CSV table of C-alpha atoms and ligand atoms in Angstrom, one decimal:
chain,number,residue,atom,x,y,z
A,1,MET,CA,-0.1,0.1,0.1
A,2,ASP,CA,1.9,3.9,-0.6
A,3,LEU,CA,2.2,5.6,1.6
A,4,SER,CA,-0.1,9.2,0.8
A,5,THR,CA,-3.9,6.3,-0.3
A,6,ALA,CA,-2.7,5.5,3.9
A,7,ILE,CA,-2.0,8.7,5.1
A,8,HIS,CA,-5.5,10.2,2.7
A,9,GLU,CA,-7.3,6.9,5.0
A,10,LEU,CA,-5.8,8.0,8.2
A,11,GLU,CA,-7.4,12.3,7.7
A,12,SER,CA,-10.6,10.9,6.1
A,13,LEU,CA,-10.7,8.5,9.8
A,14,GLU,CA,-10.3,11.2,11.1
A,15,ALA,CA,-12.3,13.6,9.9
A,16,SER,CA,-15.5,11.4,10.3
A,17,GLY,CA,-14.1,9.8,13.7
A,18,LEU,CA,-14.0,14.0,15.4
A,19,GLU,CA,-18.4,14.2,13.6
A,20,SER,CA,-19.0,11.4,14.9
A,21,PHE,CA,-18.1,12.6,18.7
A,22,ARG,CA,-18.8,16.0,18.7
A,23,THR,CA,-22.0,15.5,17.3
A,24,SER,CA,-23.5,12.5,20.1
A,25,SER,CA,-25.7,13.9,22.1
A,26,ARG,CA,-26.4,10.8,24.0
A,27,PRO,CA,-24.6,8.9,26.3
A,28,GLU,CA,-24.7,5.7,23.7
A,29,GLU,CA,-23.5,7.5,20.8
A,30,VAL,CA,-20.9,8.7,22.4
A,31,GLU,CA,-20.5,5.1,23.3
A,32,ALA,CA,-21.2,3.4,20.0
A,33,ALA,CA,-18.9,6.3,18.5
A,34,ARG,CA,-15.9,4.8,21.3
A,35,ILE,CA,-16.7,1.5,20.3
A,36,GLU,CA,-16.7,2.2,16.6
A,37,TYR,CA,-13.3,4.1,17.2
A,38,LEU,CA,-11.4,3.4,19.6
A,39,GLY,CA,-12.4,-0.3,19.9
A,40,LEU,CA,-9.2,-2.4,20.7
A,41,LYS,CA,-10.9,-5.4,19.0
A,42,GLN,CA,-13.1,-4.0,16.2
A,43,GLY,CA,-12.1,-0.2,15.8
A,44,LYS,CA,-11.0,2.2,12.5
A,45,ILE,CA,-8.1,3.1,15.3
A,46,LYS,CA,-6.9,-0.5,15.7
A,47,ALA,CA,-7.5,-1.1,11.6
A,48,ALA,CA,-5.3,1.7,10.6
A,49,GLN,CA,-2.7,0.2,13.0
A,50,GLU,CA,-2.1,-2.9,12.0
A,51,ARG,CA,-2.0,-1.3,8.2
A,52,LEU,CA,1.0,-0.4,9.5
A,53,LYS,CA,2.3,-3.9,8.1
A,54,LEU,CA,1.2,-3.4,4.1
A,55,ILE,CA,3.5,0.1,4.1
A,56,GLU,CA,7.1,-0.9,2.8
A,57,PRO,CA,9.8,0.0,5.8
A,58,SER,CA,11.1,2.5,4.9
A,59,ALA,CA,7.7,5.0,4.7
A,60,ARG,CA,6.7,3.4,8.3
A,61,LYS,CA,8.0,6.1,10.6
A,62,GLN,CA,6.3,9.1,8.0
A,63,TYR,CA,2.7,7.1,8.8
A,64,GLY,CA,3.0,6.0,12.4
A,65,GLN,CA,4.2,10.0,13.1
A,66,ARG,CA,0.9,10.7,11.5
A,67,PHE,CA,-1.3,7.7,12.9
A,68,ASN,CA,-0.6,9.2,16.9
A,69,THR,CA,-1.8,12.8,16.3
A,70,VAL,CA,-5.4,10.7,14.6
A,71,LYS,CA,-5.5,8.3,17.5
A,72,LYS,CA,-4.4,10.9,20.0
A,73,ALA,CA,-7.0,14.1,18.7
A,74,LEU,CA,-10.1,11.5,18.9
A,75,GLU,CA,-9.6,9.8,22.3
A,76,ALA,CA,-8.9,13.9,23.5
A,77,ALA,CA,-12.6,14.1,21.3
A,78,TRP,CA,-14.4,11.4,23.4
A,79,GLU,CA,-13.1,12.5,26.6
A,80,SER,CA,-14.7,15.7,26.0
A,81,ALA,CA,-18.1,14.4,24.6
A,82,LYS,CA,-17.8,12.6,27.7
A,83,ALA,CA,-17.2,15.7,30.1
A,84,ARG,CA,-20.0,17.3,27.9
A,85,LEU,CA,-22.8,15.0,29.2
A,86,GLU,CA,-21.8,14.9,32.4
A,87,ARG,CA,-22.6,18.9,32.4
A,88,PRO,CA,-25.5,19.3,29.6
A,89,GLU,CA,-26.8,22.7,30.3
A,90,ALA,CA,-23.3,24.2,30.8
A,91,ALA,CA,-23.0,22.4,26.7
A,92,ILE,CA,-25.2,25.2,25.3
A,93,SER,CA,-23.9,28.3,27.5
A,94,GLY,CA,-25.2,28.2,31.1
A,95,LEU,CA,-28.4,29.6,29.5
A,96,ASP,CA,-31.1,28.7,29.6
A,97,VAL,CA,-33.9,30.7,27.7
A,98,THR,CA,-37.5,28.7,29.3
A,99,ARG,CA,-36.5,29.2,32.6
A,100,PRO,CA,-39.0,31.9,34.8
A,101,GLY,CA,-37.5,35.6,35.0
A,102,THR,CA,-36.1,37.5,38.3
A,103,PRO,CA,-39.0,38.9,39.3
A,104,ARG,CA,-38.5,42.3,39.5
A,105,PRO,CA,-38.3,43.8,43.1
A,106,ARG,CA,-41.7,45.7,44.1
A,107,LEU,CA,-41.1,48.9,45.2
A,108,GLY,CA,-42.6,50.6,48.1
A,109,HIS,CA,-44.6,54.3,47.7
A,110,ARG,CA,-45.3,56.7,50.1
A,111,HIS,CA,-48.9,56.0,52.9
A,112,PRO,CA,-51.8,57.7,51.4
A,113,LEU,CA,-51.9,59.8,55.5
A,114,THR,CA,-48.6,60.7,54.4
A,115,GLN,CA,-49.3,61.9,50.9
A,116,THR,CA,-52.3,63.6,51.2
A,117,ALA,CA,-50.2,65.3,54.5
A,118,ASP,CA,-47.8,66.5,51.2
A,119,GLU,CA,-50.1,67.9,49.7
A,120,LEU,CA,-52.3,69.7,52.2
A,121,ILE,CA,-48.8,71.7,53.2
A,122,ASP,CA,-48.0,72.8,49.5
A,123,LEU,CA,-51.5,73.5,48.7
A,124,PHE,CA,-51.7,75.9,51.8
A,125,GLY,CA,-48.3,76.8,50.7
A,126,ARG,CA,-49.5,78.2,47.9
A,127,LEU,CA,-52.7,80.1,49.9
A,128,GLY,CA,-49.1,81.4,51.9
A,129,PHE,CA,-49.2,79.5,55.2
A,130,GLY,CA,-46.0,77.8,56.9
A,131,VAL,CA,-45.5,75.2,57.9
A,132,ALA,CA,-44.8,74.8,62.5
A,133,ARG,CA,-44.7,71.5,64.2
A,134,GLY,CA,-45.0,70.7,67.6
A,135,PRO,CA,-44.6,67.3,69.8
A,136,GLU,CA,-47.4,64.8,70.4
A,137,VAL,CA,-46.5,64.0,73.7
A,138,GLU,CA,-48.0,68.0,75.4
A,139,ASP,CA,-48.3,70.0,78.6
A,140,VAL,CA,-52.1,69.7,80.0
A,141,PHE,CA,-50.9,73.8,80.0
A,142,HIS,CA,-51.0,73.7,76.3
A,143,ASN,CA,-53.6,71.1,75.9
A,144,PHE,CA,-56.1,72.8,77.7
A,145,GLU,CA,-54.7,75.9,79.8
A,146,ALA,CA,-53.5,78.7,77.5
A,147,LEU,CA,-56.3,77.6,75.0
A,148,ASN,CA,-58.7,78.8,77.3
A,149,ILE,CA,-60.6,75.0,78.9
A,150,PRO,CA,-60.9,75.7,82.2
A,151,LEU,CA,-59.5,72.7,85.0
A,152,SER,CA,-63.6,71.6,85.3
A,153,HIS,CA,-64.4,71.9,81.4
A,154,PRO,CA,-65.8,68.3,80.4
A,155,ALA,CA,-63.0,67.9,77.5
A,156,ARG,CA,-60.1,67.4,80.3
A,157,ASP,CA,-62.4,64.9,81.4
A,158,PRO,CA,-59.0,61.3,82.1
A,159,ALA,CA,-62.7,59.7,79.9
A,160,ASP,CA,-61.6,61.2,77.4
A,161,ASN,CA,-58.5,61.6,77.2
A,162,PHE,CA,-54.8,59.5,76.8
A,163,TYR,CA,-53.4,60.9,80.5
A,164,LEU,CA,-49.9,59.6,80.8
A,165,SER,CA,-48.7,61.0,84.4
A,166,ASP,CA,-49.8,64.3,86.1
A,167,GLY,CA,-49.0,66.9,83.9
A,168,ALA,CA,-48.8,65.4,80.8
A,169,LEU,CA,-51.4,63.4,77.8
A,170,LEU,CA,-50.7,62.3,74.6
A,171,ARG,CA,-52.5,65.2,72.7
A,172,SER,CA,-56.3,66.0,71.8
A,173,GLN,CA,-55.9,68.0,69.5
A,174,THR,CA,-53.3,70.2,67.2
A,175,SER,CA,-54.9,73.7,68.6
A,176,THR,CA,-51.8,73.2,71.1
A,177,ILE,CA,-49.3,74.9,68.1
A,178,GLN,CA,-50.6,77.5,67.5
A,179,ILE,CA,-50.1,78.2,71.4
A,180,ARG,CA,-46.3,77.1,70.8
A,181,VAL,CA,-46.6,79.2,67.7
A,182,MET,CA,-47.5,82.2,69.7
A,183,GLU,CA,-45.6,82.2,72.3
A,184,ARG,CA,-42.3,81.6,70.8
A,185,GLN,CA,-43.1,84.6,67.7
A,186,ALA,CA,-44.9,88.1,66.9
A,187,PRO,CA,-47.4,88.9,64.7
A,188,PRO,CA,-48.8,88.0,62.0
A,189,VAL,CA,-48.7,84.2,62.1
A,190,ARG,CA,-49.5,82.9,59.0
A,191,ILE,CA,-49.2,79.1,60.0
A,192,VAL,CA,-50.6,75.6,59.3
A,193,ALA,CA,-49.4,71.9,61.6
A,194,ILE,CA,-50.0,68.3,60.3
A,195,GLY,CA,-49.6,65.8,63.1
A,196,ARG,CA,-51.7,62.4,65.6
A,197,VAL,CA,-54.1,63.7,67.7
A,198,TYR,CA,-55.4,60.6,70.7
A,199,ARG,CA,-59.2,60.8,72.1
A,200,PRO,CA,-60.1,57.3,73.3
A,201,ASP,CA,-63.5,58.1,71.5
A,202,GLU,CA,-65.2,54.4,69.5
A,203,VAL,CA,-64.1,53.2,66.3
A,204,ASP,CA,-66.1,52.7,62.8
A,205,PRO,CA,-66.3,54.4,59.6
A,206,THR,CA,-64.9,57.9,60.8
A,207,HIS,CA,-63.5,58.0,64.2
A,208,SER,CA,-60.3,55.9,65.3
A,209,PHE,CA,-58.3,56.8,68.2
A,210,MET,CA,-56.1,58.0,67.0
A,211,PHE,CA,-55.9,60.3,63.8
A,212,HIS,CA,-54.5,63.2,62.5
A,213,GLN,CA,-54.9,67.1,62.3
A,214,ILE,CA,-54.2,70.2,60.1
A,215,GLU,CA,-54.5,73.4,61.8
A,216,GLY,CA,-54.1,76.2,60.7
A,217,LEU,CA,-54.3,79.7,62.7
A,218,MET,CA,-53.9,83.5,60.7
A,219,VAL,CA,-53.1,86.3,63.1
A,220,ASP,CA,-53.1,90.5,61.8
A,221,ARG,CA,-54.1,93.2,62.0
A,222,GLY,CA,-57.7,93.6,60.2
A,223,ILE,CA,-58.5,90.2,59.6
A,224,THR,CA,-61.7,89.0,60.1
A,225,MET,CA,-64.1,85.9,60.1
A,226,ALA,CA,-64.7,86.5,55.9
A,227,HIS,CA,-61.0,85.5,55.8
A,228,LEU,CA,-61.9,82.6,57.2
A,229,LYS,CA,-64.5,81.4,55.2
A,230,SER,CA,-63.0,82.0,52.2
A,231,THR,CA,-59.4,81.2,53.2
A,232,LEU,CA,-61.8,77.5,53.7
A,233,ARG,CA,-63.3,77.6,50.6
A,234,LEU,CA,-60.1,78.2,48.1
A,235,PHE,CA,-59.4,75.1,50.2
A,236,ALA,CA,-62.2,73.3,49.7
A,237,GLN,CA,-62.0,73.7,45.7
A,238,GLY,CA,-58.0,73.1,45.7
A,239,TYR,CA,-58.1,69.8,47.4
A,240,LEU,CA,-62.0,68.3,47.3
A,241,GLY,CA,-62.7,69.8,43.6
A,242,GLU,CA,-64.1,73.5,42.3
A,243,ASP,CA,-67.5,71.4,42.6
A,244,VAL,CA,-67.3,70.3,46.4
A,245,GLN,CA,-70.3,71.8,48.7
A,246,ILE,CA,-69.1,73.3,52.1
A,247,ARG,CA,-70.7,74.8,54.7
A,248,PHE,CA,-70.2,76.3,57.9
A,249,ARG,CA,-72.8,76.2,61.4
A,250,PRO,CA,-72.9,77.5,64.4
A,251,SER,CA,-70.5,76.0,67.3
A,252,PHE,CA,-68.6,76.0,70.3
A,253,PHE,CA,-65.3,76.3,71.1
A,254,PRO,CA,-63.4,77.5,74.2
A,255,PHE,CA,-60.7,78.8,72.6
A,256,THR,CA,-62.6,81.0,69.7
A,257,GLU,CA,-65.1,83.2,69.7
A,258,PRO,CA,-67.2,83.1,67.1
A,259,SER,CA,-66.9,78.9,66.3
A,260,VAL,CA,-68.0,76.6,63.7
A,261,GLU,CA,-68.5,73.8,62.0
A,262,VAL,CA,-67.3,73.0,59.0
A,263,ASP,CA,-69.0,69.9,56.9
A,264,MET,CA,-68.5,68.5,53.6
A,265,LEU,CA,-71.2,67.5,51.4
A,266,TRP,CA,-70.0,63.4,51.9
A,267,HIS,CA,-68.7,61.1,48.1
A,268,GLY,CA,-72.3,59.7,47.0
A,269,GLY,CA,-74.3,63.2,48.0
A,270,ASP,CA,-76.8,61.1,50.7
A,271,ARG,CA,-75.2,63.5,53.8
A,272,TRP,CA,-72.9,65.3,55.1
A,273,VAL,CA,-69.3,64.9,57.4
A,274,GLU,CA,-67.0,67.3,60.2
A,275,MET,CA,-64.5,68.5,58.0
A,276,GLY,CA,-63.2,70.3,61.1
A,277,GLY,CA,-63.7,73.1,63.3
A,278,ALA,CA,-62.8,77.3,63.7
A,279,GLY,CA,-63.6,79.9,64.6
A,280,MET,CA,-61.8,83.6,65.1
A,281,VAL,CA,-59.3,83.2,68.3
A,282,ASP,CA,-60.5,84.3,71.6
A,283,PRO,CA,-59.1,87.7,72.8
A,284,ASN,CA,-58.4,84.6,76.2
A,285,VAL,CA,-56.2,83.4,74.3
A,286,LEU,CA,-54.4,86.5,72.5
A,287,ARG,CA,-53.8,87.5,75.7
A,288,ALA,CA,-52.2,84.9,77.6
A,289,VAL,CA,-50.1,84.1,74.8
A,290,GLY,CA,-48.8,88.0,74.9
A,291,TYR,CA,-51.0,89.3,72.0
A,292,ASP,CA,-52.9,92.1,72.4
A,293,PRO,CA,-55.9,91.8,71.6
A,294,ASP,CA,-57.1,95.6,70.4
A,295,GLU,CA,-54.5,95.3,67.8
A,296,VAL,CA,-54.0,92.0,66.0
A,297,THR,CA,-57.3,89.5,65.3
A,298,GLY,CA,-56.4,85.8,64.0
A,299,PHE,CA,-58.3,82.8,62.7
A,300,ALA,CA,-58.1,79.8,63.3
A,301,PHE,CA,-59.5,75.4,62.2
A,302,GLY,CA,-58.6,71.9,62.7
A,303,LEU,CA,-59.6,69.5,59.6
A,304,GLY,CA,-59.7,66.2,60.0
A,305,VAL,CA,-57.4,64.6,57.7
A,306,GLU,CA,-58.1,61.1,57.9
A,307,ARG,CA,-62.0,62.5,57.0
A,308,LEU,CA,-60.1,64.7,53.8
A,309,CYS,CA,-59.0,61.4,52.1
A,310,MET,CA,-61.6,59.8,52.4
A,311,ARG,CA,-63.6,62.1,50.6
A,312,ARG,CA,-61.2,62.6,48.3
A,313,HIS,CA,-60.4,58.9,46.9
A,314,GLY,CA,-63.8,57.5,48.2
A,315,ILE,CA,-63.1,55.5,51.2
A,316,ASP,CA,-65.5,54.4,53.3
A,317,ASP,CA,-63.7,53.4,56.9
A,318,ILE,CA,-60.6,55.4,59.4
A,319,ARG,CA,-59.8,51.9,59.7
A,320,GLN,CA,-58.4,51.1,56.0
A,321,PHE,CA,-55.9,53.6,56.7
A,322,THR,CA,-54.6,51.1,59.1
A,323,LEU,CA,-55.0,48.0,58.6
A,324,ASN,CA,-51.7,47.8,55.8
A,325,ASP,CA,-53.3,45.4,53.1
A,326,VAL,CA,-51.2,46.2,50.3
A,327,ARG,CA,-54.4,45.8,47.9
A,328,PHE,CA,-55.7,48.7,49.6
A,329,LEU,CA,-52.8,51.0,50.2
A,330,SER,CA,-51.2,49.9,46.3
A,331,GLN,CA,-53.8,52.4,44.8
A,332,PHE,CA,-52.6,55.6,45.6
B,401,LIG,C1,-61.3,69.8,67.4
B,401,LIG,O1,-60.9,69.1,67.5
B,401,LIG,C2,-61.1,71.3,67.3
B,401,LIG,N1,-59.4,72.3,68.0
B,401,LIG,C3,-60.4,72.0,66.0
B,401,LIG,C4,-60.3,73.8,65.8
B,401,LIG,C5,-59.2,74.6,65.6
B,401,LIG,C6,-61.9,74.4,66.4
B,401,LIG,C7,-59.2,75.9,65.6
B,401,LIG,C8,-61.4,76.5,66.3
B,401,LIG,C9,-60.6,76.5,65.8
B,401,LIG,P1,-63.3,68.3,66.7
B,401,LIG,O2,-62.7,67.7,68.0
B,401,LIG,O3,-64.4,68.7,66.1
B,401,LIG,O4,-62.2,70.1,67.0
B,401,LIG,O5,-62.1,66.9,65.4
B,401,LIG,C10,-62.0,68.8,64.5
B,401,LIG,C11,-61.7,67.3,63.4
B,401,LIG,O6,-61.2,66.4,63.9
B,401,LIG,C12,-63.8,67.0,63.2
B,401,LIG,O7,-63.6,67.8,62.1
B,401,LIG,C13,-63.0,65.8,62.8
B,401,LIG,O8,-62.4,65.7,61.4
B,401,LIG,C14,-61.7,65.5,63.4
B,401,LIG,N2,-61.9,65.0,63.4
B,401,LIG,C15,-62.5,64.2,65.7
B,401,LIG,N3,-62.3,62.7,65.7
B,401,LIG,C16,-62.6,62.8,65.1
B,401,LIG,C17,-61.6,60.7,65.6
B,401,LIG,N4,-61.8,60.6,66.5
B,401,LIG,N5,-61.8,60.5,64.3
B,401,LIG,C18,-61.1,60.8,62.6
B,401,LIG,N6,-61.0,62.3,63.0
B,401,LIG,C19,-61.7,63.0,64.3
């Protein structure tokens, strides 16, 4: 047999062997290819080795060298085919497009009451009101005495307040902040203050034992009830819509004179719900903080923040705000 024919056969054996190992996709196919090419008794490599005897002696060395590289190449192809089938997912480059994707992380957002508070502050800011703050744990002086609520007044009753100790309680109204602002600042004053207040009220769809109020206070020369009414109307239209209906009813608060209660026509349009209390700051209150009631007058109001938010969004039950039901919260 001449050398070039023998080498040619070796090369086509190599090509078909490598192809067989490369395209085997199951262990049985790899094993069949091994037997066909590398089998010790009847494999094609074995046959090619025996062909050496048919080659004339002077060409045997060259044939032998070529034979060795083909044998090594086929053995390596067998090893890598086995390795490939042991790690099937790696064989397709580690990517499985049928697997479910990583879910996008859920982003939280601000509680509806926080959003409401921000919006109210923004609205009153456009009407020229700055923002004030005060403590939730108050003393009886700021919660009652300075607001013209005498010791004998039923509003001080332990059954109607959360007292912590003799001198302290959880504030029952944000009107405490009126006093704190006027104590430290000379008129004119134009502020709103938003915060939690606490009362042991019976819980129902429009009452909670902890809720928020927004307090407003404006003191200057020549402030009248007309300023109060137009401010609250402008606010209600701005927050609840141009066509909102509100009404003022005569009322009584120890710290305002005259006093009113402000109602809003509830969503559904069939009943009025109280939005807040308001009035002209009582001269006694002005005097107690060192203001001169002959020089300046003022109005004040305190509105229920939950109820404003409920009216705006058509929410029926105040308890929704604290249930932490994501199905409710995620709507805002
Ligand atoms: C007051 O708290 C007065 N400080 C308001 C005020 C301020 C009058 C300044 C004059 C001048 P009243 O107790 O009515 O008033 O409460 C005001 C509003 O808070 C109510 O109209 C209502 O909207 C809301 N509110 C009262 N109690 C509750 C409650 N238990 N749950 C939810 N909201 C309430």
